mmCIF file of C-alpha atoms and ligand atoms in Angstrom:
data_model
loop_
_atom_site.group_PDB
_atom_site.id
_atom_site.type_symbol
_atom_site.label_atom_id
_atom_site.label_comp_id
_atom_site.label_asym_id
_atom_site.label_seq_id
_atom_site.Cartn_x
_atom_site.Cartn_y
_atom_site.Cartn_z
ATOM 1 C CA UNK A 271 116.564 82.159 127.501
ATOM 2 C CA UNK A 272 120.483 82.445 126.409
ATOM 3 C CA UNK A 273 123.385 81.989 127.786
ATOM 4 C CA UNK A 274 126.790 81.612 127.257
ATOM 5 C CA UNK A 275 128.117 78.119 129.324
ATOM 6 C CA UNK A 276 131.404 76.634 127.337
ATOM 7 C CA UNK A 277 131.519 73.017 128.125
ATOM 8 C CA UNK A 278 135.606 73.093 128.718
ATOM 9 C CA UNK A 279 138.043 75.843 129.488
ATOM 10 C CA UNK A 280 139.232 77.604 125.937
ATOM 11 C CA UNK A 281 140.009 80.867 124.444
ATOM 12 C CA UNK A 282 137.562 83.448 123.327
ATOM 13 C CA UNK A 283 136.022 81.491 120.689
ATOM 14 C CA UNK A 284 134.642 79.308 123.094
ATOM 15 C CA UNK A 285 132.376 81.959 124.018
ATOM 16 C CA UNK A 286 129.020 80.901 122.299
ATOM 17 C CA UNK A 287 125.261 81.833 122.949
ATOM 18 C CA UNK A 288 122.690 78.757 122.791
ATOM 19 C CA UNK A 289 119.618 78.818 124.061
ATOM 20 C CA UNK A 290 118.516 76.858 127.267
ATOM 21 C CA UNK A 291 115.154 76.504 129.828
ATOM 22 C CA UNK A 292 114.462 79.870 131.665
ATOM 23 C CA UNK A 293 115.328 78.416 135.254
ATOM 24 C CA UNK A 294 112.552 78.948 138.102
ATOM 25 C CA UNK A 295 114.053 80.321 141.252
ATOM 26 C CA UNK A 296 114.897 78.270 144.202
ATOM 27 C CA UNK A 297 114.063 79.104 148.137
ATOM 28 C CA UNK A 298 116.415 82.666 148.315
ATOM 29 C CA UNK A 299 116.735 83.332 144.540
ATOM 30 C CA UNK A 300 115.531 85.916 142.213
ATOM 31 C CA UNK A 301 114.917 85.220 138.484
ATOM 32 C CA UNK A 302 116.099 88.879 136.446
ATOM 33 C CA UNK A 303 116.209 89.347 132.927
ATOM 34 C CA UNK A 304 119.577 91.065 132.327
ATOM 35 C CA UNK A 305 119.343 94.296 130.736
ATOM 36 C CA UNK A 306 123.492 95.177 130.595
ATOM 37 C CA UNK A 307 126.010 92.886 131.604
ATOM 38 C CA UNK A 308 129.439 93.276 132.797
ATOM 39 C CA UNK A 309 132.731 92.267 131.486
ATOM 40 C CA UNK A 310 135.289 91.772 133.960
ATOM 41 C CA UNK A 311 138.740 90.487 134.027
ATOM 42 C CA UNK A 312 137.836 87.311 136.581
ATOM 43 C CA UNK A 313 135.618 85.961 133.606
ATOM 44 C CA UNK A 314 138.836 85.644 131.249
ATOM 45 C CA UNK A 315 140.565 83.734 134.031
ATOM 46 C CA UNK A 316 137.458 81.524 134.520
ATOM 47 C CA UNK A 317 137.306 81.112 131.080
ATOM 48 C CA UNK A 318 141.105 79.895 130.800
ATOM 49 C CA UNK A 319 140.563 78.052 133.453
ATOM 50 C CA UNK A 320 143.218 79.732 135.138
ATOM 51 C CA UNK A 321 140.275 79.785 138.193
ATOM 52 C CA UNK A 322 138.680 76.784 138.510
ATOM 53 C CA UNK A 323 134.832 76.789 138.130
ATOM 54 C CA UNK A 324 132.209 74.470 137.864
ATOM 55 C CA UNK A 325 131.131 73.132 133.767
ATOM 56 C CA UNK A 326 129.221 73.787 131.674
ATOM 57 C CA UNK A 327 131.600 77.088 132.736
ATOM 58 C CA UNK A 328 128.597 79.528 134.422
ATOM 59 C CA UNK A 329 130.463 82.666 132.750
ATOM 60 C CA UNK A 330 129.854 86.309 133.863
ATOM 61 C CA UNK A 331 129.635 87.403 137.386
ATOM 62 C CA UNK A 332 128.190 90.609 137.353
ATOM 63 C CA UNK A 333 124.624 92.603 135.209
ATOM 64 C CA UNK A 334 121.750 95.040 136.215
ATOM 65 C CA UNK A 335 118.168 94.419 134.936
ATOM 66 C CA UNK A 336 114.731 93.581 136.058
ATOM 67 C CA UNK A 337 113.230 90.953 138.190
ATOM 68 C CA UNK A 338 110.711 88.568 136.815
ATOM 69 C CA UNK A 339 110.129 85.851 139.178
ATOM 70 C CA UNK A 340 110.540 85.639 143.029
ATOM 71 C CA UNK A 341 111.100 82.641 145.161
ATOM 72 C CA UNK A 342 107.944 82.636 147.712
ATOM 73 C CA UNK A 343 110.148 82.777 150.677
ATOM 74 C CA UNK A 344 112.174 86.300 149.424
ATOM 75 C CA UNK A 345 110.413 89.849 151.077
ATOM 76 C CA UNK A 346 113.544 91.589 150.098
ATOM 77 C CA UNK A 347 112.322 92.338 146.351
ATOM 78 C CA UNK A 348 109.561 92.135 143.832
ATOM 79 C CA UNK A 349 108.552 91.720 140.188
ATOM 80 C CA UNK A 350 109.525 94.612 138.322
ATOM 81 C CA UNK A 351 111.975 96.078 140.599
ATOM 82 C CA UNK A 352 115.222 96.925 139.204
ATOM 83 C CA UNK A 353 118.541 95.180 140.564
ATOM 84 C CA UNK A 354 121.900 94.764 140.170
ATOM 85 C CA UNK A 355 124.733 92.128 141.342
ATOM 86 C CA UNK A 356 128.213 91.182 141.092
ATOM 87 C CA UNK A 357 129.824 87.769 142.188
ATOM 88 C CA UNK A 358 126.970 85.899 140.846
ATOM 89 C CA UNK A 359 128.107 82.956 138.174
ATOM 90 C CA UNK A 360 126.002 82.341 135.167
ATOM 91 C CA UNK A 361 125.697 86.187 134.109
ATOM 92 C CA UNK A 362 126.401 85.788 130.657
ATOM 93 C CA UNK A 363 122.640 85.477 130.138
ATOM 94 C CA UNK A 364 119.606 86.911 129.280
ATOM 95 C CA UNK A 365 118.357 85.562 132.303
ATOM 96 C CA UNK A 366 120.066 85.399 135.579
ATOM 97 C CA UNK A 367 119.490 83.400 138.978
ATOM 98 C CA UNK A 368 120.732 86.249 141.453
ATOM 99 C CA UNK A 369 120.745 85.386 145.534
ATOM 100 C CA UNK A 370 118.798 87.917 146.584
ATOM 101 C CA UNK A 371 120.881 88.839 149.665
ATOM 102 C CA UNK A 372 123.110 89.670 147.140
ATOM 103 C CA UNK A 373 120.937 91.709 144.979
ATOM 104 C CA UNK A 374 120.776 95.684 145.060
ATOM 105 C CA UNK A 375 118.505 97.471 144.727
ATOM 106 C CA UNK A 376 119.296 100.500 141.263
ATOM 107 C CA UNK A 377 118.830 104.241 142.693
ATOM 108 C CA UNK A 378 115.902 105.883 140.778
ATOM 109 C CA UNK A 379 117.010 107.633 137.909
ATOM 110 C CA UNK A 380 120.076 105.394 137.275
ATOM 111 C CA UNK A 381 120.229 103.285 134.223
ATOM 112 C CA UNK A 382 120.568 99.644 133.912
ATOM 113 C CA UNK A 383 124.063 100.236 131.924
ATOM 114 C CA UNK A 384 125.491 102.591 134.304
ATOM 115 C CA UNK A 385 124.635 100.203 137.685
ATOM 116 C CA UNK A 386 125.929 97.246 135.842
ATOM 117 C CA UNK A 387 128.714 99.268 134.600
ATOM 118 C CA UNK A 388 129.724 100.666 138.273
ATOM 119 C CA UNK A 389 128.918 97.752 140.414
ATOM 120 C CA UNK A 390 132.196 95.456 140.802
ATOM 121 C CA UNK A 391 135.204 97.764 139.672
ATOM 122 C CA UNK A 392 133.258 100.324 141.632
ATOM 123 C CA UNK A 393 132.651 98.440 145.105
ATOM 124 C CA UNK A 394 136.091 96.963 144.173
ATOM 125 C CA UNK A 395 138.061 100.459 143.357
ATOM 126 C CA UNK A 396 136.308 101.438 146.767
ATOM 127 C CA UNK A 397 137.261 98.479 148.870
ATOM 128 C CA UNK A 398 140.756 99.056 147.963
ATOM 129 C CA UNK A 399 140.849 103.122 148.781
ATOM 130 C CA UNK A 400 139.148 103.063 151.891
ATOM 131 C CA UNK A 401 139.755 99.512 154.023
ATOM 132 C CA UNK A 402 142.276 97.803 152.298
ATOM 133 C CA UNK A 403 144.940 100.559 152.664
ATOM 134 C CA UNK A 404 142.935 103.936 154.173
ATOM 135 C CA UNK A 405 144.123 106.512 151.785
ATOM 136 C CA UNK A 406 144.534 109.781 152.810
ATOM 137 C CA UNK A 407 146.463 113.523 152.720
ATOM 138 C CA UNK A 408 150.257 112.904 152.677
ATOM 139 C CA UNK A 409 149.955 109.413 151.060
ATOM 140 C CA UNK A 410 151.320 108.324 147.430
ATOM 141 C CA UNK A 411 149.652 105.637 145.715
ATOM 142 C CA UNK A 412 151.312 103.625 142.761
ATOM 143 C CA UNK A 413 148.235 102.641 140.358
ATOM 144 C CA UNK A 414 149.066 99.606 137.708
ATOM 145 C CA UNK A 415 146.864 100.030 134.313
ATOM 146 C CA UNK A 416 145.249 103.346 135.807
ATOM 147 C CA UNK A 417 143.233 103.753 132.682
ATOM 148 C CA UNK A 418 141.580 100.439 132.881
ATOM 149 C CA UNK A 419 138.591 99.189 134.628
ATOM 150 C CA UNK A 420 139.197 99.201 138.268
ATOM 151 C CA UNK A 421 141.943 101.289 137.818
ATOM 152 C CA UNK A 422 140.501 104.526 136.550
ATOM 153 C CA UNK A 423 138.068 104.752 139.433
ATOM 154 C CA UNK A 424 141.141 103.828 142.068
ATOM 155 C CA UNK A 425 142.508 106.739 141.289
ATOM 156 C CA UNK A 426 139.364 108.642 141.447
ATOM 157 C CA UNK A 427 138.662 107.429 145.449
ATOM 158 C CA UNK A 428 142.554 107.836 146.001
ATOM 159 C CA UNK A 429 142.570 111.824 144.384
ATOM 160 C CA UNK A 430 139.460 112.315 146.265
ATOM 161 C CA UNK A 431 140.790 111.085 149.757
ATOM 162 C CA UNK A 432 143.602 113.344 149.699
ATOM 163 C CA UNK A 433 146.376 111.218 147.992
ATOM 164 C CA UNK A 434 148.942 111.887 145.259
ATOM 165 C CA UNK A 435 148.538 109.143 142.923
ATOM 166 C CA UNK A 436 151.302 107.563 140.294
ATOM 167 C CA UNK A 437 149.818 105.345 137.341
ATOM 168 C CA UNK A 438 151.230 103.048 134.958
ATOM 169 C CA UNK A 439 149.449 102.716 131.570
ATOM 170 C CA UNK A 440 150.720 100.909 128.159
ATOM 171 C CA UNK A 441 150.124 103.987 125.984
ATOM 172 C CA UNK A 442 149.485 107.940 125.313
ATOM 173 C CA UNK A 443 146.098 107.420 124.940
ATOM 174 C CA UNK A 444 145.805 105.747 128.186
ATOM 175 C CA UNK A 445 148.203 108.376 129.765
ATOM 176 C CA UNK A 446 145.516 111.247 128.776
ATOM 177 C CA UNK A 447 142.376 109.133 129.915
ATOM 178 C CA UNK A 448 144.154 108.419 133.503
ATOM 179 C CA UNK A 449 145.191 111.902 133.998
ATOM 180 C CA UNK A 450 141.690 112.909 133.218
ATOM 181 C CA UNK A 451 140.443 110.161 136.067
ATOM 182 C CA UNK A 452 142.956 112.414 138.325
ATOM 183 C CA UNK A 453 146.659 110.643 138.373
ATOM 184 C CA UNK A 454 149.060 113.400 139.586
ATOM 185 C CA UNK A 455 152.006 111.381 137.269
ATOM 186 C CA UNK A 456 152.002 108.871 134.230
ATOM 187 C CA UNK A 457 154.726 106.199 133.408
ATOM 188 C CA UNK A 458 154.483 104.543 130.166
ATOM 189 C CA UNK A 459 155.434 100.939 131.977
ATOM 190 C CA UNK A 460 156.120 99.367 128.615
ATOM 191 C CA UNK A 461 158.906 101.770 127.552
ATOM 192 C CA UNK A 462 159.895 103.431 130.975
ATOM 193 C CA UNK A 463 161.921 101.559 133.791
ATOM 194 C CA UNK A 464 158.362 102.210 136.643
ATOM 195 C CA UNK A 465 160.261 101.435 139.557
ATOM 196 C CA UNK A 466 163.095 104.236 138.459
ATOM 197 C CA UNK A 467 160.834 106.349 137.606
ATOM 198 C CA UNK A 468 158.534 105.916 141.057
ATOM 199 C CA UNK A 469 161.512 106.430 142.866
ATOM 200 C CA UNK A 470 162.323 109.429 140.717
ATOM 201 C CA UNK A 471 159.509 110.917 141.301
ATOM 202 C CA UNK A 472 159.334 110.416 144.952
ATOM 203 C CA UNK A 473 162.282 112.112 145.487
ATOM 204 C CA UNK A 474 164.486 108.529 146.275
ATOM 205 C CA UNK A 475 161.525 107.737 148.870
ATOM 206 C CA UNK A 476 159.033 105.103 147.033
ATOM 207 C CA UNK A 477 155.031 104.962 147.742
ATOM 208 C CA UNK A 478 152.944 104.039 150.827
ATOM 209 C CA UNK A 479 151.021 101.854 149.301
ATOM 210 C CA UNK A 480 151.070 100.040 145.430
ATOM 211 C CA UNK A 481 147.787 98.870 144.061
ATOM 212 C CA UNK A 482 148.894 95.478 141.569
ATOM 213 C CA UNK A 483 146.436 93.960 139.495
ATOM 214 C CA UNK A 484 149.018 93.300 136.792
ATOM 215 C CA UNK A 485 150.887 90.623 138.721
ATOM 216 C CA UNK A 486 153.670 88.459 137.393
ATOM 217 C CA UNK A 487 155.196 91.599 135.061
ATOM 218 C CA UNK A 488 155.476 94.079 137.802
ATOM 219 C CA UNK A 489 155.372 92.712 141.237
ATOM 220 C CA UNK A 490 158.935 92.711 141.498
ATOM 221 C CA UNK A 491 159.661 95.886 140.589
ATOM 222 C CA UNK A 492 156.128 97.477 142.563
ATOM 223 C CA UNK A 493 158.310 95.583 145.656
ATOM 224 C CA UNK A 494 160.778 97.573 145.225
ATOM 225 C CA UNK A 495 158.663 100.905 144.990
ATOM 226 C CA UNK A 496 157.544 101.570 147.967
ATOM 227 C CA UNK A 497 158.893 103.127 151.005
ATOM 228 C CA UNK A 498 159.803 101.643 154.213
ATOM 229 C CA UNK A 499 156.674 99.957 155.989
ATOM 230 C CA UNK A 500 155.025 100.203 152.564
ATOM 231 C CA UNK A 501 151.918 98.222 151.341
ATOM 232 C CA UNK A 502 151.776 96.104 148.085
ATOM 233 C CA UNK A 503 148.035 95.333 147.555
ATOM 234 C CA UNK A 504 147.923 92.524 145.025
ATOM 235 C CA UNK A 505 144.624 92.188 143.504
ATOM 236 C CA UNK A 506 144.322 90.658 140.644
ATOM 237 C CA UNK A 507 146.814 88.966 137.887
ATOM 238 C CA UNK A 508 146.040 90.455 134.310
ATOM 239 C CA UNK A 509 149.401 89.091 132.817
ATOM 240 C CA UNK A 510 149.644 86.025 134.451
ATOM 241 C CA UNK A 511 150.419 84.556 138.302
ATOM 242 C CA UNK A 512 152.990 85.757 140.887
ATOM 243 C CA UNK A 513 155.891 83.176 141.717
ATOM 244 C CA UNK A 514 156.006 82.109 144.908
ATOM 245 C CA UNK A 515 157.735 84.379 147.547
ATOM 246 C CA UNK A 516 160.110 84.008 150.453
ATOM 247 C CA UNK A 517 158.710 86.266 153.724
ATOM 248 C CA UNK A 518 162.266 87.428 153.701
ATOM 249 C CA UNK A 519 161.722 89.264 150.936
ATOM 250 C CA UNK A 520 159.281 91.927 152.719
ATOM 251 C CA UNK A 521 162.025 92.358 155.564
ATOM 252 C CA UNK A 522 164.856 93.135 152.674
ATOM 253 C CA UNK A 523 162.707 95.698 150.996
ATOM 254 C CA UNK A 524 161.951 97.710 154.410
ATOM 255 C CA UNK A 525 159.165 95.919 156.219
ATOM 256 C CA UNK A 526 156.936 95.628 153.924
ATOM 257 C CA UNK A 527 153.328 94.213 154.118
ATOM 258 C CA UNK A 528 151.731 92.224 151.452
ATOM 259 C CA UNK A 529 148.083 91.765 151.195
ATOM 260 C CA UNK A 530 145.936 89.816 148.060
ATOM 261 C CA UNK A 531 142.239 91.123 148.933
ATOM 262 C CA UNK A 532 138.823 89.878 147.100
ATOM 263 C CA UNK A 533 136.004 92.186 147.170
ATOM 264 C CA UNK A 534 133.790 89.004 148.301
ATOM 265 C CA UNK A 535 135.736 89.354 151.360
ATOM 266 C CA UNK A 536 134.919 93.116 151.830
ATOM 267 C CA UNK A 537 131.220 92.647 150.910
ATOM 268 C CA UNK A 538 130.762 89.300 152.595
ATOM 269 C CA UNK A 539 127.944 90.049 154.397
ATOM 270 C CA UNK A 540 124.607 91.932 153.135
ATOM 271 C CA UNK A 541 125.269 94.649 155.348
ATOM 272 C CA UNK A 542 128.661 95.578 154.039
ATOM 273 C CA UNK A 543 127.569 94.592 150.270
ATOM 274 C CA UNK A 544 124.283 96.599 150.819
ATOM 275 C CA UNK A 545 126.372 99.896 152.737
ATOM 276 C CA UNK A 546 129.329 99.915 149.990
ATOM 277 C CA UNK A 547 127.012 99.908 147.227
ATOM 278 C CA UNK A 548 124.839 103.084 148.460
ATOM 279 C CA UNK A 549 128.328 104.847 149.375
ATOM 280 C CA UNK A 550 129.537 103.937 145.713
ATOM 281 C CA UNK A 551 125.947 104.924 144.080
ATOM 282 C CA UNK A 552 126.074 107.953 146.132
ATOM 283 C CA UNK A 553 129.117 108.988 145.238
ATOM 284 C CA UNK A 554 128.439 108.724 140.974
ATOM 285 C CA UNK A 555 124.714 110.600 141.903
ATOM 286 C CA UNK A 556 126.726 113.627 143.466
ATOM 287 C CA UNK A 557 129.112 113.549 140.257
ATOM 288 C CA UNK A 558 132.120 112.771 142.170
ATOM 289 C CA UNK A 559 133.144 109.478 140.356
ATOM 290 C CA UNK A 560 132.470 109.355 136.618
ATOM 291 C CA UNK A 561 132.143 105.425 135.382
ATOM 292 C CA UNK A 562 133.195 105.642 131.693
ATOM 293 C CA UNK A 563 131.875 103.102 129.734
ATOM 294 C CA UNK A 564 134.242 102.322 127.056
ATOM 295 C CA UNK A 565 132.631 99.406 125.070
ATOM 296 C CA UNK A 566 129.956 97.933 124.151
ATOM 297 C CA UNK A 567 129.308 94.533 122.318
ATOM 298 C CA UNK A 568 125.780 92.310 121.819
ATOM 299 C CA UNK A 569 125.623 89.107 124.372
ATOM 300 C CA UNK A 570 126.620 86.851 121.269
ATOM 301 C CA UNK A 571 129.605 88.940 120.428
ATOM 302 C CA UNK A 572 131.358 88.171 123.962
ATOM 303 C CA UNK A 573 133.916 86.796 121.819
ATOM 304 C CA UNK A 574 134.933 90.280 120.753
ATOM 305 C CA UNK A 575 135.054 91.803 124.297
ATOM 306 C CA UNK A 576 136.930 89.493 125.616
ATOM 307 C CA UNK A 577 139.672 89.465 122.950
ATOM 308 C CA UNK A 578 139.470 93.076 123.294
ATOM 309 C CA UNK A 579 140.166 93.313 126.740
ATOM 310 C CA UNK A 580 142.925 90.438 127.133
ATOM 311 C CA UNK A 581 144.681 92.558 124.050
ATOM 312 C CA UNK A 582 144.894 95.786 126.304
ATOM 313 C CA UNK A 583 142.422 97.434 123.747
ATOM 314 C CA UNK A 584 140.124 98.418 126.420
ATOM 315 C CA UNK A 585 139.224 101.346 128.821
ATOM 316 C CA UNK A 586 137.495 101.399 131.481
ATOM 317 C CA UNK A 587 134.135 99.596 131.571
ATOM 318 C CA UNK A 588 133.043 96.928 128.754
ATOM 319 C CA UNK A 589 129.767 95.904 128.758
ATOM 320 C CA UNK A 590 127.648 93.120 126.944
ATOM 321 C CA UNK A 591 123.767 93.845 126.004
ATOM 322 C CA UNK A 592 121.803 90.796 125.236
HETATM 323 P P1 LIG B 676 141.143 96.219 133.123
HETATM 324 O O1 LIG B 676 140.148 97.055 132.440
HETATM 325 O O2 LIG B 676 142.045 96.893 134.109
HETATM 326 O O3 LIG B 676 142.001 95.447 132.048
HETATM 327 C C1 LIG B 676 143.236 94.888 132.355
HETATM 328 C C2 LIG B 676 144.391 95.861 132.105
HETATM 329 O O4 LIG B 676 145.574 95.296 132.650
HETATM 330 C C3 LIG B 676 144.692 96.099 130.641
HETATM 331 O O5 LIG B 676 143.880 97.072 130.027
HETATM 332 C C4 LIG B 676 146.141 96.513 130.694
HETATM 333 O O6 LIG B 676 146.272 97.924 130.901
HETATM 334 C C5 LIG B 676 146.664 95.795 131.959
HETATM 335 N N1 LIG B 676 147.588 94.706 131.592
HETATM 336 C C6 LIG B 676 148.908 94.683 131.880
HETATM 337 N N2 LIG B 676 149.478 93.588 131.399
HETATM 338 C C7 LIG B 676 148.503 92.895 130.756
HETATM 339 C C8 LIG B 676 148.503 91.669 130.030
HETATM 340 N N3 LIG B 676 149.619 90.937 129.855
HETATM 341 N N4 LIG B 676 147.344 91.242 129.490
HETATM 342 C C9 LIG B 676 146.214 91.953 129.653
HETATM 343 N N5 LIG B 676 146.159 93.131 130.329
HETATM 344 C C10 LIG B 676 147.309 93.597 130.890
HETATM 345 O O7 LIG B 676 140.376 94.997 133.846
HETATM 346 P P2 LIG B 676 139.468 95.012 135.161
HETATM 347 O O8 LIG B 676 139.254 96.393 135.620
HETATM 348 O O9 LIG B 676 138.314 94.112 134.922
HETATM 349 O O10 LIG B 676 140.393 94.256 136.207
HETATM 350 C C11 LIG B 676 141.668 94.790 136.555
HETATM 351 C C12 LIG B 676 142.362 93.839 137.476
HETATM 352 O O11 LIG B 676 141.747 93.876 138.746
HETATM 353 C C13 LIG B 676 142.354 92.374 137.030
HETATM 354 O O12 LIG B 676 143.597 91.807 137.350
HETATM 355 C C14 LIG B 676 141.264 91.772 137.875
HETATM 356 O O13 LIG B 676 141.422 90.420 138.074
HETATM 357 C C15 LIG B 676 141.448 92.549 139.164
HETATM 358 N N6 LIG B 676 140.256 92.614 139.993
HETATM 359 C C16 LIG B 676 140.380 92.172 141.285
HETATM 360 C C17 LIG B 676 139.337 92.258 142.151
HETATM 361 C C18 LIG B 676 139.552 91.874 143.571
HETATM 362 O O14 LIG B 676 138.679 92.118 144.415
HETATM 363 N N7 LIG B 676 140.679 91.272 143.905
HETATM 364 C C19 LIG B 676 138.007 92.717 141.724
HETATM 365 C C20 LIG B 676 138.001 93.237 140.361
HETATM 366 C C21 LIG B 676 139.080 93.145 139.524
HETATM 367 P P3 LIG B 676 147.547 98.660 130.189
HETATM 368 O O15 LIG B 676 147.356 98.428 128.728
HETATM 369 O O16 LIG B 676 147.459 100.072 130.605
HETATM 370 O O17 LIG B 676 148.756 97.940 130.730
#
């Protein structure tokens, strides 16, 4: 098999295919030959080191593809059968050891590509629409990088549960691909003041709720967008860690409540993994949540995605196919 395992924390160059054994699977594991594999922002942070992980780094979390060998103690899946996963280290591979408790099983009729392509920003976009903060009719939700990844399917569950939704994007192009997702309202963050303009276009009042995955540029200012009693859902850090905060802070901006979720902890058991991922699979087979696959690159060009991605060149999903 292949996989890509950097020895030490680096930048995207580090990010090198070399062959290795093809693992057998231990009591609970599956052994699946990854057909599409998915590029997500946690596997820049491992790779920076910026999360700490175990070395040879296991990069990748998350793929789809088909299982070839079966510890004798799993009854939950077969040879042959189709799966996909996220959360699982080591998935920048042709080969993958999955956990089967945390395997799915792919709907008939679904690609490989698609179910690796949907899985974590999808469970994740859902997560933070439906339990994190319940979206609904009358709600506003700020969206940071609407047009990315997780973002352009946040807006999708938000629009479909009722709610107006604001996004921030970096450029035009963005702009047009997040108000095709649904967004109500675009602010070009890099030129435009978003916290003016939030409060402009909320009539003075800010947002019930602001989904952050940018972090250290604009949680300050996403603070100071909402309304009183207002919800700032960090979840993620895609230009670098938040400062430390004073509690004080929440009271001064109107009672605020902070939150920093982790899908893990909103699929942490196999009955909430296995239930969100048939609500999210059900959802894309009725047509009501497109999952736009924006790149492509070959297994040994990893390199490319990922300096594609940490340069704000991407849209939604980015994929590697070994
Ligand atoms: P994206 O496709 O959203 O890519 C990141 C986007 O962030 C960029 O396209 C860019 O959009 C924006 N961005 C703003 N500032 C920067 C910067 N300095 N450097 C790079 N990008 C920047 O990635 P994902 O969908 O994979 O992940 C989005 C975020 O969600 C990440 O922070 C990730 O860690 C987090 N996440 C959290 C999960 C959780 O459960 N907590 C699960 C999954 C993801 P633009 O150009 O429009 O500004």
């Amino acid at each position: 098999m292949e996989a890509i395992r950097p020895t030490q924390p680096g930048g995207p160059e580090i990010l090198k295919v070399a062959k290795c054994p093809t693992p057998t699977p231990a009591a609970g594991q599956l052994l699946v030959r990854a057909e599409a594999i998915g590029v997500n922002y946690i596997d820049v942070y491992h790779r920076t080191g910026q999360y700490k992980t175990e070395r040879p780094l296991p990069l990748g979390v998350e793929g789809a593809g088909v299982v070839e060998a079966v510890a004798p103690d799993v009854q939950s899946a077969k040879v042959g059968d189709r799966v996909v996963w996220c959360g699982t280290p080591g998935s920048y591979a042709t080969h993958v050891l999955v956990n089967a408790e945390r395997a799915v099983h792919i709907p008939d009729g679904m690609d490989s590509k698609l179910a690796a392509a949907a899985c974590l920003q999808g469970m994740t976009a859902h997560y933070l629409a439906h339990d994190t903060f319940r979206l609904g009719p009358g709600h506003t939700a700020l969206v940071h990088a609407a047009a990315g990844g997780v973002g352009s399917l946040l807006v999708q569950f938000a629009k479909r549960a009722g709610a107006t939704v604001i996004g921030t994007v970096s450029t035009s192009q963005k702009a047009a691909l997040a108000r095709q997702a649904g967004a109500d309202e675009l602010i070009l963050y890099g030129e435009q003041d978003f916290e003016a303009e939030t409060r402009r276009l909320t009539a003075g009042q800010g947002v019930s709720v602001v989904y952050d995955s940018v972090g250290a540029t604009t949680f300050e200012k996403s603070l100071r967008s909402l309304k009183t009693r207002g919800y700032l859902v960090l979840f993620g850090q895609s230009s670098g860690p938040v400062p430390a905060i004073d509690p004080q802070v929440l009271s001064a901006h109107g009672s605020l409540f902070l939150t920093r979720p982790t899908l893990a902890h909103y699929t942490s058991t196999r009955a909430e993994l296995v239930a969100r991922a048939k609500a999210l699979f059900a959802t894309i087979s009725a047509g009501a949540l497109e999952i736009r696959i924006g790149r492509t690159f070959p297994l040994a060009d990893a390199e490319s995605a990922h300096r594609a991605l940490e340069a704000r060149l991407t849209t939604g999903k980015v994929l590697l196919i070994p």
